[in-house]
Amino acid sequence: MIAPRLIVGLGNPGSEYADTRHNLGFWFVDRLADELKTQLAPQGKFFGWIARDGQRWLLKPTTFMNRSGQAVVAVARFYRIAPEEILVVHDELDLPPGGIRLKQGGGNGGHNGLKDIQAHLGTPDFWRLRLGIGHPGDRNEVINYVLKAPRKEELQEIDRALDRCLLAWPRMAGGDFAAAQQSLHTKIV
C-alpha cells in the first residue's frame, strides 16, 4: 500500500471563484487542513498555498486551473514524490452533486486541471478523488456552469460528500485505497 504524500485540491485563485463548483478541490483541502490542524501558507516557489502534515503535503495551486501541473510538479520534484503518491481532488461533471469516486489513473475527461497535471508529470497514474457537481446538460454551458456557485440543494449534497471524504481520509492516508473506495462508492440513503 502506497500512502499519498501530496494532496492537491484543484481550483482557481481569487475571491470571485471561491464559491464556484470548480473549486471543490480547494474546499476539500481547506477542510482537511482544519481536520489535521495545519495551516496553509503561500509559497511562491511552489506556485500555491501549502501545508505540511508529517511527511505529507497539502497544496492549493495559485496558478489558474489550466496551469495546475506547474504547482504539482514543483512540489513533487522538490520532495521527490512519485505520481502514485499524489492524490488530486477535483470537481467532476460526470457525477451528480454529492457523487464521489476515488480512482488511480485514467483519462482526464476534458478537465483542464487534470490535463495539465498529466502533461507536467508525464503520466496519468496519480490518484484522483472526483467530487460530483453534475452536468448542465449542454456542453456549451459547461464553462459558465463550473464557474458558478452550486444551488442550495446541490451544496447540501456536496457538503455531505465532503464530510464522507473526511471520514474516509484515515484509510486514504494509510494507503488503503480499496477500503476508502468501498466506503466512498457505497450510496448512502
Tab-separated table of C-alpha atoms in Angstrom:
chain	number	residue	atom	x	y	z
A	1	MET	CA	0.000	0.000	0.000
A	2	ILE	CA	1.384	3.345	-1.058
A	3	ALA	CA	0.132	6.245	1.052
A	4	PRO	CA	-0.376	9.666	-0.544
A	5	ARG	CA	2.348	12.202	0.209
A	6	LEU	CA	0.884	15.089	-1.778
A	7	ILE	CA	-2.804	16.017	-1.659
A	8	VAL	CA	-3.706	18.606	-4.273
A	9	GLY	CA	-7.002	20.450	-4.288
A	10	LEU	CA	-7.838	21.948	-7.667
A	11	GLY	CA	-9.492	25.333	-8.049
A	12	ASN	CA	-8.996	28.860	-9.272
A	13	PRO	CA	-7.407	31.539	-7.083
A	14	GLY	CA	-9.283	34.697	-6.171
A	15	SER	CA	-12.365	35.551	-4.138
A	16	GLU	CA	-14.571	35.678	-7.255
A	17	TYR	CA	-14.041	31.911	-7.700
A	18	ALA	CA	-14.095	30.828	-4.046
A	19	ASP	CA	-17.692	29.582	-4.000
A	20	THR	CA	-17.791	28.091	-7.505
A	21	ARG	CA	-18.268	24.433	-8.431
A	22	HIS	CA	-14.791	24.378	-9.999
A	23	ASN	CA	-13.218	24.987	-6.575
A	24	LEU	CA	-14.373	21.806	-4.829
A	25	GLY	CA	-10.767	20.621	-4.613
A	26	PHE	CA	-9.866	23.770	-2.668
A	27	TRP	CA	-12.867	23.200	-0.380
A	28	PHE	CA	-11.670	19.684	0.445
A	29	VAL	CA	-8.059	20.708	1.130
A	30	ASP	CA	-9.232	23.565	3.378
A	31	ARG	CA	-11.399	21.154	5.390
A	32	LEU	CA	-8.621	18.562	5.545
A	33	ALA	CA	-6.131	21.186	6.770
A	34	ASP	CA	-8.597	22.139	9.531
A	35	GLU	CA	-9.074	18.470	10.439
A	36	LEU	CA	-5.308	17.918	10.578
A	37	LYS	CA	-4.834	21.186	12.495
A	38	THR	CA	-2.339	22.505	9.978
A	39	GLN	CA	-2.237	25.871	8.234
A	40	LEU	CA	-1.861	26.531	4.510
A	41	ALA	CA	0.588	29.313	3.691
A	42	PRO	CA	1.622	30.878	0.369
A	43	GLN	CA	4.858	29.503	-1.133
A	44	GLY	CA	5.969	31.243	-4.328
A	45	LYS	CA	8.432	28.543	-5.364
A	46	PHE	CA	5.563	26.011	-5.311
A	47	PHE	CA	3.046	28.296	-7.074
A	48	GLY	CA	0.495	27.724	-4.355
A	49	TRP	CA	-0.644	27.542	-0.767
A	50	ILE	CA	0.978	24.617	1.022
A	51	ALA	CA	0.831	22.929	4.417
A	52	ARG	CA	2.763	20.079	5.960
A	53	ASP	CA	1.372	17.194	7.981
A	54	GLY	CA	4.304	14.963	8.927
A	55	GLN	CA	5.668	13.527	5.659
A	56	ARG	CA	2.554	14.636	3.761
A	57	TRP	CA	1.914	17.902	1.921
A	58	LEU	CA	-1.356	19.696	1.145
A	59	LEU	CA	-1.406	22.012	-1.880
A	60	LYS	CA	-3.805	24.554	-3.369
A	61	PRO	CA	-2.207	25.884	-6.591
A	62	THR	CA	-2.378	29.650	-7.116
A	63	THR	CA	-2.000	29.139	-10.833
A	64	PHE	CA	-5.312	29.009	-12.647
A	65	MET	CA	-6.906	25.597	-13.174
A	66	ASN	CA	-5.379	25.034	-16.619
A	67	ARG	CA	-1.868	25.574	-15.172
A	68	SER	CA	-2.226	23.316	-12.098
A	69	GLY	CA	0.522	20.984	-13.272
A	70	GLN	CA	3.141	23.683	-12.739
A	71	ALA	CA	2.467	23.717	-8.982
A	72	VAL	CA	2.067	19.939	-8.670
A	73	VAL	CA	5.348	19.152	-10.417
A	74	ALA	CA	7.214	21.842	-8.430
A	75	VAL	CA	6.243	20.209	-5.114
A	76	ALA	CA	6.607	16.632	-6.410
A	77	ARG	CA	10.133	17.225	-7.726
A	78	PHE	CA	11.310	19.151	-4.677
A	79	TYR	CA	10.114	16.496	-2.203
A	80	ARG	CA	10.740	13.516	-4.534
A	81	ILE	CA	7.086	12.460	-4.596
A	82	ALA	CA	6.168	9.823	-7.180
A	83	PRO	CA	2.952	10.184	-9.236
A	84	GLU	CA	1.348	7.216	-7.432
A	85	GLU	CA	1.891	9.116	-4.142
A	86	ILE	CA	-0.211	12.068	-5.379
A	87	LEU	CA	-3.944	12.470	-4.709
A	88	VAL	CA	-5.675	15.153	-6.790
A	89	VAL	CA	-9.096	16.294	-5.573
A	90	HIS	CA	-11.306	17.891	-8.225
A	91	ASP	CA	-14.828	18.665	-9.392
A	92	GLU	CA	-16.440	16.092	-11.701
A	93	LEU	CA	-19.150	16.886	-14.261
A	94	ASP	CA	-19.911	13.202	-14.876
A	95	LEU	CA	-21.105	12.596	-11.311
A	96	PRO	CA	-24.243	14.091	-9.730
A	97	PRO	CA	-23.792	16.634	-6.926
A	98	GLY	CA	-22.632	14.646	-3.922
A	99	GLY	CA	-21.302	11.761	-6.017
A	100	ILE	CA	-17.799	10.547	-5.148
A	101	ARG	CA	-15.315	8.350	-6.986
A	102	LEU	CA	-11.766	7.507	-5.972
A	103	LYS	CA	-9.510	6.011	-8.622
A	104	GLN	CA	-5.964	5.837	-9.878
A	105	GLY	CA	-5.017	6.805	-13.411
A	106	GLY	CA	-7.296	7.062	-16.400
A	107	GLY	CA	-8.256	9.840	-18.737
A	108	ASN	CA	-8.846	13.464	-17.893
A	109	GLY	CA	-12.451	13.730	-19.104
A	110	GLY	CA	-11.674	17.123	-20.606
A	111	HIS	CA	-10.813	18.557	-17.160
A	112	ASN	CA	-8.161	21.209	-17.831
A	113	GLY	CA	-6.552	20.846	-14.412
A	114	LEU	CA	-6.092	17.078	-14.831
A	115	LYS	CA	-4.913	17.555	-18.406
A	116	ASP	CA	-2.164	19.952	-17.294
A	117	ILE	CA	-1.083	17.739	-14.382
A	118	GLN	CA	-0.821	14.723	-16.708
A	119	ALA	CA	1.257	16.770	-19.152
A	120	HIS	CA	3.630	18.030	-16.435
A	121	LEU	CA	4.028	14.652	-14.697
A	122	GLY	CA	4.233	12.752	-17.999
A	123	THR	CA	1.777	10.142	-16.684
A	124	PRO	CA	-1.878	9.803	-15.669
A	125	ASP	CA	-1.006	7.365	-12.848
A	126	PHE	CA	-1.810	9.608	-9.894
A	127	TRP	CA	-4.869	9.126	-7.658
A	128	ARG	CA	-7.997	11.232	-8.134
A	129	LEU	CA	-10.778	11.982	-5.700
A	130	ARG	CA	-13.614	13.004	-8.006
A	131	LEU	CA	-16.353	15.111	-6.394
A	132	GLY	CA	-19.600	15.334	-8.349
A	133	ILE	CA	-21.080	18.657	-9.414
A	134	GLY	CA	-23.472	17.370	-12.089
A	135	HIS	CA	-23.641	18.494	-15.707
A	136	PRO	CA	-25.573	21.466	-17.120
A	137	GLY	CA	-26.950	19.256	-19.904
A	138	ASP	CA	-25.411	21.281	-22.728
A	139	ARG	CA	-21.660	21.095	-23.288
A	140	ASN	CA	-21.673	24.719	-24.475
A	141	GLU	CA	-22.766	25.718	-20.964
A	142	VAL	CA	-20.001	23.857	-19.091
A	143	ILE	CA	-17.669	26.846	-18.578
A	144	ASN	CA	-20.468	29.049	-17.199
A	145	TYR	CA	-21.725	26.169	-15.068
A	146	VAL	CA	-18.432	25.285	-13.355
A	147	LEU	CA	-17.681	28.963	-12.663
A	148	LYS	CA	-20.953	29.473	-10.756
A	149	ALA	CA	-21.850	28.538	-7.197
A	150	PRO	CA	-23.899	25.359	-6.691
A	151	ARG	CA	-27.610	25.761	-5.988
A	152	LYS	CA	-28.663	25.353	-2.339
A	153	GLU	CA	-29.811	21.723	-2.729
A	154	GLU	CA	-26.610	20.851	-4.654
A	155	LEU	CA	-24.492	22.483	-1.960
A	156	GLN	CA	-26.125	20.294	0.701
A	157	GLU	CA	-25.209	17.156	-1.281
A	158	ILE	CA	-21.663	18.423	-1.866
A	159	ASP	CA	-21.206	19.205	1.844
A	160	ARG	CA	-22.327	15.680	2.752
A	161	ALA	CA	-19.861	14.266	0.207
A	162	LEU	CA	-17.011	16.324	1.666
A	163	ASP	CA	-17.904	15.042	5.140
A	164	ARG	CA	-17.832	11.446	3.848
A	165	CYS	CA	-14.419	12.060	2.258
A	166	LEU	CA	-13.063	13.326	5.579
A	167	LEU	CA	-14.433	10.213	7.313
A	168	ALA	CA	-12.621	8.063	4.721
A	169	TRP	CA	-9.432	10.125	4.997
A	170	PRO	CA	-7.698	7.876	7.588
A	171	ARG	CA	-7.992	4.926	5.147
A	172	MET	CA	-6.648	7.009	2.252
A	173	ALA	CA	-3.871	8.416	4.434
A	174	GLY	CA	-2.844	4.879	5.334
A	175	GLY	CA	-2.733	3.863	1.675
A	176	ASP	CA	-5.777	1.572	1.985
A	177	PHE	CA	-7.480	2.954	-1.102
A	178	ALA	CA	-9.577	-0.196	-1.562
A	179	ALA	CA	-11.267	0.280	1.833
A	180	ALA	CA	-11.683	4.014	1.125
A	181	GLN	CA	-13.258	3.219	-2.255
A	182	GLN	CA	-15.649	0.739	-0.653
A	183	SER	CA	-16.919	3.313	1.837
A	184	LEU	CA	-16.994	6.230	-0.616
A	185	HIS	CA	-18.579	4.404	-3.534
A	186	THR	CA	-21.397	2.953	-1.420
A	187	LYS	CA	-24.532	5.049	-1.832
A	188	ILE	CA	-25.823	6.348	1.496
A	189	VAL	CA	-29.605	6.589	1.572
